Amino acid sequence: MLLGLGVVYDFPKYSIFQRGLIQVLNIKVEKAKELKQKPDFNNLGFGTDFTDHMFMMNYTEGQGWHDPRIVPYGPITLDPSAMVLHYAQEMFEGMKAYKTEDGRALLFRPEKNIQRTNVTNDRLCIPKINEEDMLQAIKALVSVEKDWIPTASGTSLYIRPFIFATDPFLGVRASATYLFMIILSPVGAYYKGGINPVKIWVETEYVRAVKGGVGYAKTGGNYAASIKAQMKAKERGYAQVLWLDGVERKYVEEVGTMNVFFKIDGEVITPALEGSILPGITRNSVIELLHSWGISVTERKLSIDEIYEAAEKGTLEEAYGTGTAAVISPIGQLNYNGKIITINDGKIGELSQRIYDTVTGIQTGAAEDSFNWTVEVE
Amino acid sequence: MLLGLGVVYDFPKYSIFQRGLIQVLNIKVEKAKELKQKPDFNNLGFGTDFTDHMFMMNYTEGQGWHDPRIVPYGPITLDPSAMVLHYAQEMFEGMKAYKTEDGRALLFRPEKNIQRTNVTNDRLCIPKINEEDMLQAIKALVSVEKDWIPTASGTSLYIRPFIFATDPFLGVRASATYLFMIILSPVGAYYKGGINPVKIWVETEYVRAVKGGVGYAKTGGNYAASIKAQMKAKERGYAQVLWLDGVERKYVEEVGTMNVFFKIDGEVITPALEGSILPGITRNSVIELLHSWGISVTERKLSIDEIYEAAEKGTLEEAYGTGTAAVISPIGQLNYNGKIITINDGKIGELSQRIYDTVTGIQTGAAEDSFNWTVEVE
Ligand SMILES: Cc1ncc(COP(=O)(O)O)c(C=O)c1O
Ligand SMILES: Cc1ncc(COP(=O)(O)O)c(C=O)c1O
């Protein structure tokens, strides 16, 4: 309920960036005495290595967000009754910093992650964060850890801002205290040696989210709830699940932790944002990119039956997930109730490849950024 | 998916208690050097004071649950990347220990909380806990903290077992390590001076859970997702929300964090457990109790319209929530889309009062426990 405009499932239209209200944090920096041995940048995984420093800021009711600081990366201390451990009043974001050929550090549309933070915060009754403050915090930390941004093709520095409730209290209500943190992790290329379309399990038993719930927000609980279906798909030899809506159980929503696009008979279709789907920043970028190429994207309900009929008629041309981790993840095969269809002969589609090349080109500074999507960290 | 019987939304029919598989924990006890000053037992709140000790046990993949121990109550240390802080792979239970007039400590149907723990664990891909081990852990901790059980009418020692994922890893999957803890908190009487029926807001915008999701499990995420609606109701002067189903938005599900019962024209009705409702132990006890009194309870879908029609016809006799905290919380008024109905003149119903007296009597050892519901802690 940002700005009293009703529930916002997509990014808010107005934000502090447009309004020019700028507040400047006074970030205290305490440098680590000893720096870690960096992992082999040619052999990085995802989310296992962390940099030398982290950002922290506290919230206290009546006082607001306070004590922004960059400190050596290390353990945090919580009371066992801290609300986050019981009621999961917690949110996170995920974004990346890329290094250009000439050594500059680029963020990709960070204002979108920051706006989405406040959409999530609003849904979970977590106090809003000043958008400029959050951008400054991200920039300051990435700047301190610039040497941690790997340079090989496809690699990046993953940025994880997150907030959680810290009141030592067992009643169910919004916490009066929170911790906002940012940690960084150098991550390897999602695709090692060519993009491989994946096999996807259409999930008919478990549901990710439903309108009226928290599906459009980046809450921790959404991910805990998704693990079971993901394991089920994996056990059956599928890379991920395609989620169907929780009401009619027939409209496609997301694929794993990505938004999903289908190209049917020349029309690019992605599910409309109606409350159960996370408004992905990659999704938004792909839509804008396609528009700029003169290709229109329809945001609407898309049933699994329509997809299967298109496959039968031979008009299902491409399908792919979109997200920060992979940018584009082509779908090579779907299994819906035992009926298997193969898309584009299990190969990446032409449009998928073009989107992938363009977005990653912009992110790494290799292609022209005509959208002004990148933000340099000094 | 306990025992391969498909998803179990209610308590599992077979459990280790019936099967007699007993494992005995070797719990290490480290006593606190200094005991805390106990709070004023005549002036207790809820969930703010904690006892001198806590129970902890670790899980490590390949090794299982290990190192059960009772240690002085104190802060825990987590890596900032600990999965619980990001993906909310976390569960909890809530139960109480009561002191009888003659100084014995009683638990109320602890095996039900323990079985529900494993139903939740299964849904969240948290490894199961041996039921006898968990009972032993609860008993051992309560036994150490026996002096913390308050004795005044309505007071008790709240028991909070909880489990959370501790892997320092940012990928979305089940953690390979967990911490299981139990903390205790002396709590005051829910009703200070007579039971007061509450005003309830029928929520039409936000949804608690949907079939296929995690509503039947005691996951942290369910509670974070509920705060917003609760605040909305509070702002409008209502004590809690009545949740409607997420599919048709017309069947009643729960009231706040309680199950809900209606008595219409002599029929006691409570929503059937179909995946979106938490199978409350109080709910189950109330059903068994009513059966023993020759009053049958119908577990079925109950629409908000049916309730309003009954109110109009004058056949809506009683309504109440059931849960560990209050046992019975009578509903005095409902507001559905601005239409307000009053139930039983806003007074507690005869049956509600009889249930309350009987259940609390059994819990505290004042009434005969013909169901064998209580378990003594030596
Ligand atoms: C559930 C879910 N959907 C979609 C996305 C894609 O969003 P984005 O493009 O902003 O990374 C993500 C991941 O970030 C996600 O977790
Ligand atoms: C969502 C929800 N429903 C119902 C209940 C009632 O369950 P029980 O009777 O086991 O306390 C609780 C509380 O425990 C709850 O959190």
CSV table of N, CA and C and ligand atoms in Angstrom, one decimal, chain A residues 87 172, chain B residues 11 92-95 108 112-113 116 158 160 208 215 217-219 222-223 226 243 253-260 276-285 321-327, ligand 2:
chain,number,residue,atom,x,y,z
A,87,TYR,N,8.7,-16.1,13.4
A,87,TYR,CA,7.6,-15.6,12.5
A,87,TYR,C,8.1,-15.1,11.2
A,172,VAL,N,2.8,-12.6,18.0
A,172,VAL,CA,2.7,-12.3,16.6
A,172,VAL,C,2.3,-10.9,16.3
B,11,PHE,N,-3.4,-34.5,11.9
B,11,PHE,CA,-2.3,-35.2,12.6
B,11,PHE,C,-2.2,-36.6,12.0
B,92,PHE,N,8.0,-23.7,14.2
B,92,PHE,CA,7.9,-23.6,15.6
B,92,PHE,C,6.6,-24.4,16.1
B,93,GLU,N,6.6,-24.6,17.4
B,93,GLU,CA,5.5,-25.2,18.1
B,93,GLU,C,5.2,-24.3,19.3
B,94,GLY,N,4.0,-24.5,19.8
B,94,GLY,CA,3.6,-23.7,21.0
B,94,GLY,C,2.7,-24.6,21.9
B,95,MET,N,3.1,-24.8,23.1
B,95,MET,CA,2.4,-25.6,24.1
B,95,MET,C,2.6,-25.0,25.5
B,108,PHE,N,-0.1,-30.8,28.2
B,108,PHE,CA,-1.3,-31.1,27.6
B,108,PHE,C,-1.1,-31.7,26.2
B,112,LYS,N,0.8,-34.5,20.4
B,112,LYS,CA,0.2,-33.8,19.3
B,112,LYS,C,1.1,-32.8,18.7
B,113,ASN,N,1.7,-32.0,19.6
B,113,ASN,CA,2.6,-30.9,19.1
B,113,ASN,C,3.8,-31.6,18.4
B,116,ARG,N,2.8,-32.9,15.1
B,116,ARG,CA,2.6,-31.7,14.2
B,116,ARG,C,4.0,-31.1,13.7
B,158,TYR,N,4.8,-21.2,29.1
B,158,TYR,CA,4.7,-21.4,27.6
B,158,TYR,C,6.0,-22.1,27.1
B,160,ARG,N,8.2,-23.2,23.9
B,160,ARG,CA,8.4,-22.9,22.4
B,160,ARG,C,9.5,-23.7,21.8
B,208,ARG,N,-4.7,-15.9,4.2
B,208,ARG,CA,-3.6,-16.5,5.0
B,208,ARG,C,-2.9,-17.6,4.3
B,215,GLY,N,-0.3,-23.7,4.6
B,215,GLY,CA,-1.2,-23.3,5.7
B,215,GLY,C,-1.4,-24.3,6.8
B,217,ALA,N,0.8,-26.2,8.0
B,217,ALA,CA,2.0,-26.4,8.7
B,217,ALA,C,2.4,-25.2,9.6
B,218,LYS,N,3.1,-25.4,10.6
B,218,LYS,CA,3.5,-24.3,11.5
B,218,LYS,C,4.8,-23.7,11.1
B,219,THR,N,4.8,-23.0,9.9
B,219,THR,CA,6.0,-22.4,9.4
B,219,THR,C,6.1,-20.9,9.8
B,222,ASN,N,4.1,-18.2,7.5
B,222,ASN,CA,2.7,-18.0,7.6
B,222,ASN,C,2.4,-16.9,8.5
B,223,TYR,N,3.2,-16.7,9.5
B,223,TYR,CA,2.9,-15.6,10.5
B,223,TYR,C,3.3,-14.2,10.0
B,226,SER,N,0.8,-12.8,7.9
B,226,SER,CA,-0.5,-12.5,8.5
B,226,SER,C,-0.5,-11.1,9.2
B,243,TRP,N,-10.3,-15.2,8.6
B,243,TRP,CA,-9.7,-15.5,7.3
B,243,TRP,C,-10.7,-16.2,6.4
B,253,GLU,N,-12.0,-19.9,7.4
B,253,GLU,CA,-10.9,-20.8,7.7
B,253,GLU,C,-10.4,-20.8,9.1
B,254,GLU,N,-9.9,-19.6,9.5
B,254,GLU,CA,-9.4,-19.5,10.9
B,254,GLU,C,-9.7,-18.1,11.4
B,255,VAL,N,-9.5,-17.9,12.7
B,255,VAL,CA,-9.7,-16.5,13.2
B,255,VAL,C,-8.4,-16.2,13.9
B,256,GLY,N,-7.7,-15.2,13.3
B,256,GLY,CA,-6.3,-14.8,13.8
B,256,GLY,C,-5.5,-16.0,13.8
B,257,THR,N,-4.9,-16.4,14.9
B,257,THR,CA,-4.1,-17.6,15.0
B,257,THR,C,-4.8,-18.7,15.8
B,258,MET,N,-6.1,-18.8,15.5
B,258,MET,CA,-7.0,-19.8,16.2
B,258,MET,C,-7.8,-20.5,15.1
B,259,ASN,N,-8.2,-21.7,15.5
B,259,ASN,CA,-9.3,-22.4,14.7
B,259,ASN,C,-10.6,-21.8,15.1
B,260,VAL,N,-11.6,-22.0,14.3
B,260,VAL,CA,-12.9,-21.4,14.5
B,260,VAL,C,-14.1,-22.3,14.5
B,276,SER,N,-5.3,-25.8,4.0
B,276,SER,CA,-5.0,-24.4,4.2
B,276,SER,C,-5.1,-24.0,5.7
B,277,ILE,N,-5.6,-25.0,6.5
B,277,ILE,CA,-5.9,-24.7,7.9
B,277,ILE,C,-4.9,-25.4,8.8
B,278,LEU,N,-4.5,-24.7,9.9
B,278,LEU,CA,-3.6,-25.4,10.9
B,278,LEU,C,-4.5,-26.4,11.7
B,279,PRO,N,-4.1,-27.6,11.8
B,279,PRO,CA,-4.8,-28.6,12.6
B,279,PRO,C,-4.5,-28.3,14.1
B,280,GLY,N,-5.3,-27.5,14.7
B,280,GLY,CA,-5.1,-27.1,16.1
B,280,GLY,C,-5.3,-28.3,17.1
B,281,ILE,N,-4.5,-28.3,18.1
B,281,ILE,CA,-4.7,-29.3,19.1
B,281,ILE,C,-5.9,-29.0,20.0
B,282,THR,N,-6.1,-27.7,20.2
B,282,THR,CA,-7.3,-27.3,21.0
B,282,THR,C,-8.6,-27.7,20.1
B,283,ARG,N,-8.5,-27.4,18.8
B,283,ARG,CA,-9.6,-27.8,17.9
B,283,ARG,C,-9.9,-29.3,18.1
B,284,ASN,N,-8.9,-30.1,18.0
B,284,ASN,CA,-9.1,-31.5,18.1
B,284,ASN,C,-9.6,-31.9,19.4
B,285,SER,N,-9.2,-31.3,20.5
B,285,SER,CA,-9.6,-31.6,21.8
B,285,SER,C,-11.1,-31.2,22.0
B,321,GLY,N,-13.1,-18.9,18.7
B,321,GLY,CA,-11.8,-19.4,18.3
B,321,GLY,C,-11.3,-20.4,19.3
B,322,THR,N,-10.4,-21.3,18.9
B,322,THR,CA,-9.8,-22.2,19.8
B,322,THR,C,-8.3,-22.2,19.5
B,323,GLY,N,-7.5,-22.2,20.6
B,323,GLY,CA,-6.0,-22.2,20.5
B,323,GLY,C,-5.4,-22.4,21.8
B,324,THR,N,-4.1,-22.7,21.8
B,324,THR,CA,-3.4,-22.9,23.1
B,324,THR,C,-3.4,-21.7,24.0
B,325,ALA,N,-3.3,-20.5,23.4
B,325,ALA,CA,-3.1,-19.3,24.1
B,325,ALA,C,-4.3,-19.0,25.0
B,326,ALA,N,-5.5,-19.0,24.4
B,326,ALA,CA,-6.8,-18.7,25.1
B,326,ALA,C,-7.7,-19.8,25.4
B,327,VAL,N,-7.4,-21.0,24.9
B,327,VAL,CA,-8.3,-22.2,24.9
B,327,VAL,C,-9.5,-21.9,24.1
C,2,LIG,C1,-2.6,-20.3,12.6
C,2,LIG,C2,-3.1,-21.1,13.8
C,2,LIG,N1,-4.2,-21.7,13.8
C,2,LIG,C3,-4.7,-22.4,14.9
C,2,LIG,C4,-3.9,-22.5,16.1
C,2,LIG,C5,-4.4,-23.2,17.2
C,2,LIG,O1,-3.7,-24.4,17.4
C,2,LIG,P1,-3.5,-25.1,18.8
C,2,LIG,O2,-4.9,-25.4,19.3
C,2,LIG,O3,-2.7,-26.3,18.6
C,2,LIG,O4,-2.8,-24.1,19.7
C,2,LIG,C6,-2.7,-21.8,16.1
C,2,LIG,C7,-1.9,-21.7,17.3
C,2,LIG,O5,-1.3,-22.5,17.9
C,2,LIG,C8,-2.3,-21.1,15.0
C,2,LIG,O6,-1.1,-20.4,15.0
